[in-house]
Amino acid sequence: MQSTSENGIAEYNAGLFDNPEVAEWYDNQQLYPAERIILDQFRHAYAGKRLLDLGVGTGRTTKPLLPLVGDYIGIDRSQPMLALARRNFPAATFLDMDVRAVGQFGAERFDCVLGALAILSAFDHEDRLAIIHAVRSILAPGGYFIFSFHNRQWKRAGGMPLHRRSWHPREVVNSLHPQSWINYLRLQPSTRRTPEYAILADQAHRWSGLFYFIDLAAQTRQLEAAGFEIAARYGENGRPIEENSDTSNDGLLNLVCRAAPQPS
């Protein structure tokens, strides 16, 4: 896979996940601790209602949601992922659709939008802001946007394979693989750091990911500018957190946001 610039992040990551081997790796995975807690505590946000599942992949989140929602739609661009999702959940509606196109659903089409596994991190800055605004437009008044994102304050954000904070057996094995270093070094010219966000190589799939990282305060500002209010915040392990919480051990952060009333 070739290197990329920031403007090509979305296409680069789409190519990364449009891979049968990667799809098989994701198949049959379970919810993460924070996801289980959020979906339990905010069941009222989606039970019996209209839900859009962004970057649904092989249907990891479809399994717990499908029996509970009133109208379920999952979207993804990866053909191998969609093939497995449709095989696993033939009763569900899955669309071959780019997340950047969700505005096409029309105003107030959904009551809840889910963006699990940091799907928005696969896009560059301008695309990410546009997606957040589009999600707000397709949500009914008081609707919920539940999503996770790569945390820039994580102590390992922007690190390299086998850096001093990653001495865990599985990571050591992956970090010693030559392809991890090839991928990491190849992506370094495409990384970027700004006051608001960073584009960083990530350890996913032997350091082949190139993702958007942002801290909690900056992410909150983006959401508020788009017309959202924060209902709850969770660390990677599912613990509730506040705006000023220490999140240095959290690779992903999770937010539950509510569509604020539109100005009259």
mmCIF file of C-alpha atoms in Angstrom, residues 27-178:
data_model
loop_
_atom_site.group_PDB
_atom_site.id
_atom_site.type_symbol
_atom_site.label_atom_id
_atom_site.label_comp_id
_atom_site.label_asym_id
_atom_site.label_seq_id
_atom_site.Cartn_x
_atom_site.Cartn_y
_atom_site.Cartn_z
ATOM 1 C CA ASP A 27 -15.724 -11.098 12.248
ATOM 2 C CA ASN A 28 -17.356 -12.408 15.428
ATOM 3 C CA GLN A 29 -15.700 -9.809 17.675
ATOM 4 C CA GLN A 30 -17.659 -8.761 20.741
ATOM 5 C CA LEU A 31 -18.540 -5.384 22.204
ATOM 6 C CA TYR A 32 -15.864 -3.605 24.206
ATOM 7 C CA PRO A 33 -16.455 -2.811 27.915
ATOM 8 C CA ALA A 34 -17.319 0.853 27.331
ATOM 9 C CA GLU A 35 -19.710 -0.056 24.524
ATOM 10 C CA ARG A 36 -21.570 -2.567 26.691
ATOM 11 C CA ILE A 37 -21.962 -0.015 29.475
ATOM 12 C CA ILE A 38 -23.122 2.771 27.154
ATOM 13 C CA LEU A 39 -25.623 0.628 25.283
ATOM 14 C CA ASP A 40 -27.042 -0.561 28.587
ATOM 15 C CA GLN A 41 -27.245 2.845 30.254
ATOM 16 C CA PHE A 42 -28.589 4.629 27.168
ATOM 17 C CA ARG A 43 -30.978 1.987 25.900
ATOM 18 C CA HIS A 44 -33.703 4.617 25.852
ATOM 19 C CA ALA A 45 -31.751 6.410 23.094
ATOM 20 C CA TYR A 46 -32.272 3.605 20.575
ATOM 21 C CA ALA A 47 -34.737 0.973 21.823
ATOM 22 C CA GLY A 48 -37.724 0.910 19.482
ATOM 23 C CA LYS A 49 -36.280 3.817 17.528
ATOM 24 C CA ARG A 50 -34.502 4.574 14.245
ATOM 25 C CA LEU A 51 -30.766 3.918 14.377
ATOM 26 C CA LEU A 52 -27.931 4.433 11.886
ATOM 27 C CA ASP A 53 -24.755 2.402 12.494
ATOM 28 C CA LEU A 54 -21.713 4.076 10.888
ATOM 29 C CA GLY A 55 -18.885 1.880 9.604
ATOM 30 C CA VAL A 56 -20.767 -1.222 10.650
ATOM 31 C CA GLY A 57 -18.056 -3.587 9.398
ATOM 32 C CA THR A 58 -18.981 -7.248 9.817
ATOM 33 C CA GLY A 59 -21.890 -6.458 12.141
ATOM 34 C CA ARG A 60 -20.128 -6.465 15.508
ATOM 35 C CA THR A 61 -22.601 -3.903 16.880
ATOM 36 C CA THR A 62 -25.532 -5.216 14.859
ATOM 37 C CA LYS A 63 -25.897 -8.294 17.049
ATOM 38 C CA PRO A 64 -26.928 -6.485 20.258
ATOM 39 C CA LEU A 65 -28.806 -3.671 18.512
ATOM 40 C CA LEU A 66 -30.920 -5.387 15.874
ATOM 41 C CA PRO A 67 -33.378 -7.093 18.281
ATOM 42 C CA LEU A 68 -34.007 -3.810 20.120
ATOM 43 C CA VAL A 69 -34.230 -1.003 17.559
ATOM 44 C CA GLY A 70 -37.311 -0.202 15.550
ATOM 45 C CA ASP A 71 -35.496 0.629 12.308
ATOM 46 C CA TYR A 72 -31.854 -0.409 11.851
ATOM 47 C CA ILE A 73 -29.518 0.632 9.013
ATOM 48 C CA GLY A 74 -25.799 -0.122 8.925
ATOM 49 C CA ILE A 75 -23.441 1.444 6.380
ATOM 50 C CA ASP A 76 -19.907 0.638 5.255
ATOM 51 C CA ARG A 77 -17.690 0.893 2.176
ATOM 52 C CA SER A 78 -15.793 -2.374 2.596
ATOM 53 C CA GLN A 79 -17.219 -5.077 0.366
ATOM 54 C CA PRO A 80 -15.631 -7.943 2.346
ATOM 55 C CA MET A 81 -17.001 -6.485 5.569
ATOM 56 C CA LEU A 82 -20.487 -6.011 4.137
ATOM 57 C CA ALA A 83 -20.524 -9.527 2.732
ATOM 58 C CA LEU A 84 -19.879 -10.966 6.192
ATOM 59 C CA ALA A 85 -22.407 -8.624 7.838
ATOM 60 C CA ARG A 86 -25.111 -9.666 5.380
ATOM 61 C CA ARG A 87 -24.258 -13.322 5.912
ATOM 62 C CA ASN A 88 -24.334 -12.931 9.686
ATOM 63 C CA PHE A 89 -27.512 -10.837 9.865
ATOM 64 C CA PRO A 90 -29.696 -11.430 6.794
ATOM 65 C CA ALA A 91 -32.644 -9.594 8.368
ATOM 66 C CA ALA A 92 -30.705 -6.339 8.782
ATOM 67 C CA THR A 93 -30.393 -3.517 6.254
ATOM 68 C CA PHE A 94 -26.800 -2.830 5.208
ATOM 69 C CA LEU A 95 -25.899 -0.177 2.646
ATOM 70 C CA ASP A 96 -22.714 0.263 0.634
ATOM 71 C CA MET A 97 -22.255 3.891 1.590
ATOM 72 C CA ASP A 98 -19.499 6.336 2.495
ATOM 73 C CA VAL A 99 -19.885 7.884 5.964
ATOM 74 C CA ARG A 100 -19.309 11.278 4.337
ATOM 75 C CA ALA A 101 -22.602 10.852 2.456
ATOM 76 C CA VAL A 102 -24.913 10.429 5.455
ATOM 77 C CA GLY A 103 -26.496 13.825 4.856
ATOM 78 C CA GLN A 104 -28.290 12.196 1.924
ATOM 79 C CA PHE A 105 -30.645 10.481 4.359
ATOM 80 C CA GLY A 106 -32.369 13.812 4.918
ATOM 81 C CA ALA A 107 -33.264 15.919 7.923
ATOM 82 C CA GLU A 108 -34.345 14.202 11.160
ATOM 83 C CA ARG A 109 -34.251 10.716 9.617
ATOM 84 C CA PHE A 110 -32.835 8.991 12.737
ATOM 85 C CA ASP A 111 -33.217 9.067 16.499
ATOM 86 C CA CYS A 112 -29.762 7.671 17.192
ATOM 87 C CA VAL A 113 -26.471 7.469 15.279
ATOM 88 C CA LEU A 114 -23.704 5.138 16.421
ATOM 89 C CA GLY A 115 -20.055 5.566 15.410
ATOM 90 C CA ALA A 116 -18.246 2.699 17.107
ATOM 91 C CA LEU A 117 -14.531 1.841 17.016
ATOM 92 C CA ALA A 118 -13.500 5.416 16.239
ATOM 93 C CA ILE A 119 -14.917 5.389 12.709
ATOM 94 C CA LEU A 120 -14.554 9.179 12.457
ATOM 95 C CA SER A 121 -10.801 8.803 13.012
ATOM 96 C CA ALA A 122 -10.493 7.371 9.511
ATOM 97 C CA PHE A 123 -11.134 10.831 7.994
ATOM 98 C CA ASP A 124 -9.162 14.044 7.697
ATOM 99 C CA HIS A 125 -10.053 17.225 9.585
ATOM 100 C CA GLU A 126 -12.430 18.851 7.111
ATOM 101 C CA ASP A 127 -14.249 15.587 6.404
ATOM 102 C CA ARG A 128 -14.573 14.899 10.118
ATOM 103 C CA LEU A 129 -16.166 18.282 10.808
ATOM 104 C CA ALA A 130 -18.513 17.852 7.857
ATOM 105 C CA ILE A 131 -19.567 14.399 9.088
ATOM 106 C CA ILE A 132 -20.318 15.712 12.574
ATOM 107 C CA HIS A 133 -22.512 18.471 11.103
ATOM 108 C CA ALA A 134 -24.221 15.969 8.779
ATOM 109 C CA VAL A 135 -24.972 13.647 11.682
ATOM 110 C CA ARG A 136 -26.577 16.554 13.523
ATOM 111 C CA SER A 137 -28.763 17.291 10.497
ATOM 112 C CA ILE A 138 -30.091 13.729 10.193
ATOM 113 C CA LEU A 139 -30.934 13.424 13.887
ATOM 114 C CA ALA A 140 -34.397 14.206 15.196
ATOM 115 C CA PRO A 141 -34.610 16.842 17.966
ATOM 116 C CA GLY A 142 -33.147 15.360 21.138
ATOM 117 C CA GLY A 143 -31.594 12.480 19.194
ATOM 118 C CA TYR A 144 -28.334 10.865 20.285
ATOM 119 C CA PHE A 145 -24.919 10.575 18.667
ATOM 120 C CA ILE A 146 -22.824 7.902 20.405
ATOM 121 C CA PHE A 147 -19.251 7.469 19.216
ATOM 122 C CA SER A 148 -15.640 6.823 20.173
ATOM 123 C CA PHE A 149 -12.467 8.563 19.052
ATOM 124 C CA HIS A 150 -8.684 8.247 19.232
ATOM 125 C CA ASN A 151 -7.440 10.149 22.265
ATOM 126 C CA ARG A 152 -4.531 12.513 21.657
ATOM 127 C CA GLN A 153 -3.797 12.593 25.407
ATOM 128 C CA TRP A 154 -3.150 8.829 25.463
ATOM 129 C CA LYS A 155 0.400 8.282 26.682
ATOM 130 C CA ARG A 156 1.156 6.059 23.694
ATOM 131 C CA ALA A 157 -0.339 8.282 20.991
ATOM 132 C CA GLY A 158 2.230 8.849 18.276
ATOM 133 C CA GLY A 159 4.620 6.271 19.714
ATOM 134 C CA MET A 160 6.591 3.784 17.685
ATOM 135 C CA PRO A 161 6.700 -0.024 17.771
ATOM 136 C CA LEU A 162 8.389 -1.221 20.970
ATOM 137 C CA HIS A 163 8.526 2.200 22.565
ATOM 138 C CA ARG A 164 8.948 2.187 26.320
ATOM 139 C CA ARG A 165 5.235 2.208 27.151
ATOM 140 C CA SER A 166 4.190 -0.776 25.061
ATOM 141 C CA TRP A 167 5.813 -3.737 26.775
ATOM 142 C CA HIS A 168 2.853 -6.083 26.524
ATOM 143 C CA PRO A 169 3.365 -9.613 25.110
ATOM 144 C CA ARG A 170 1.033 -9.332 22.128
ATOM 145 C CA GLU A 171 2.328 -5.880 21.233
ATOM 146 C CA VAL A 172 5.932 -7.036 21.529
ATOM 147 C CA VAL A 173 5.238 -9.813 19.037
ATOM 148 C CA ASN A 174 3.576 -7.412 16.606
ATOM 149 C CA SER A 175 6.243 -4.775 17.108
ATOM 150 C CA LEU A 176 9.045 -7.207 16.333
ATOM 151 C CA HIS A 177 7.439 -8.127 13.022
ATOM 152 C CA PRO A 178 9.392 -6.425 10.200
#
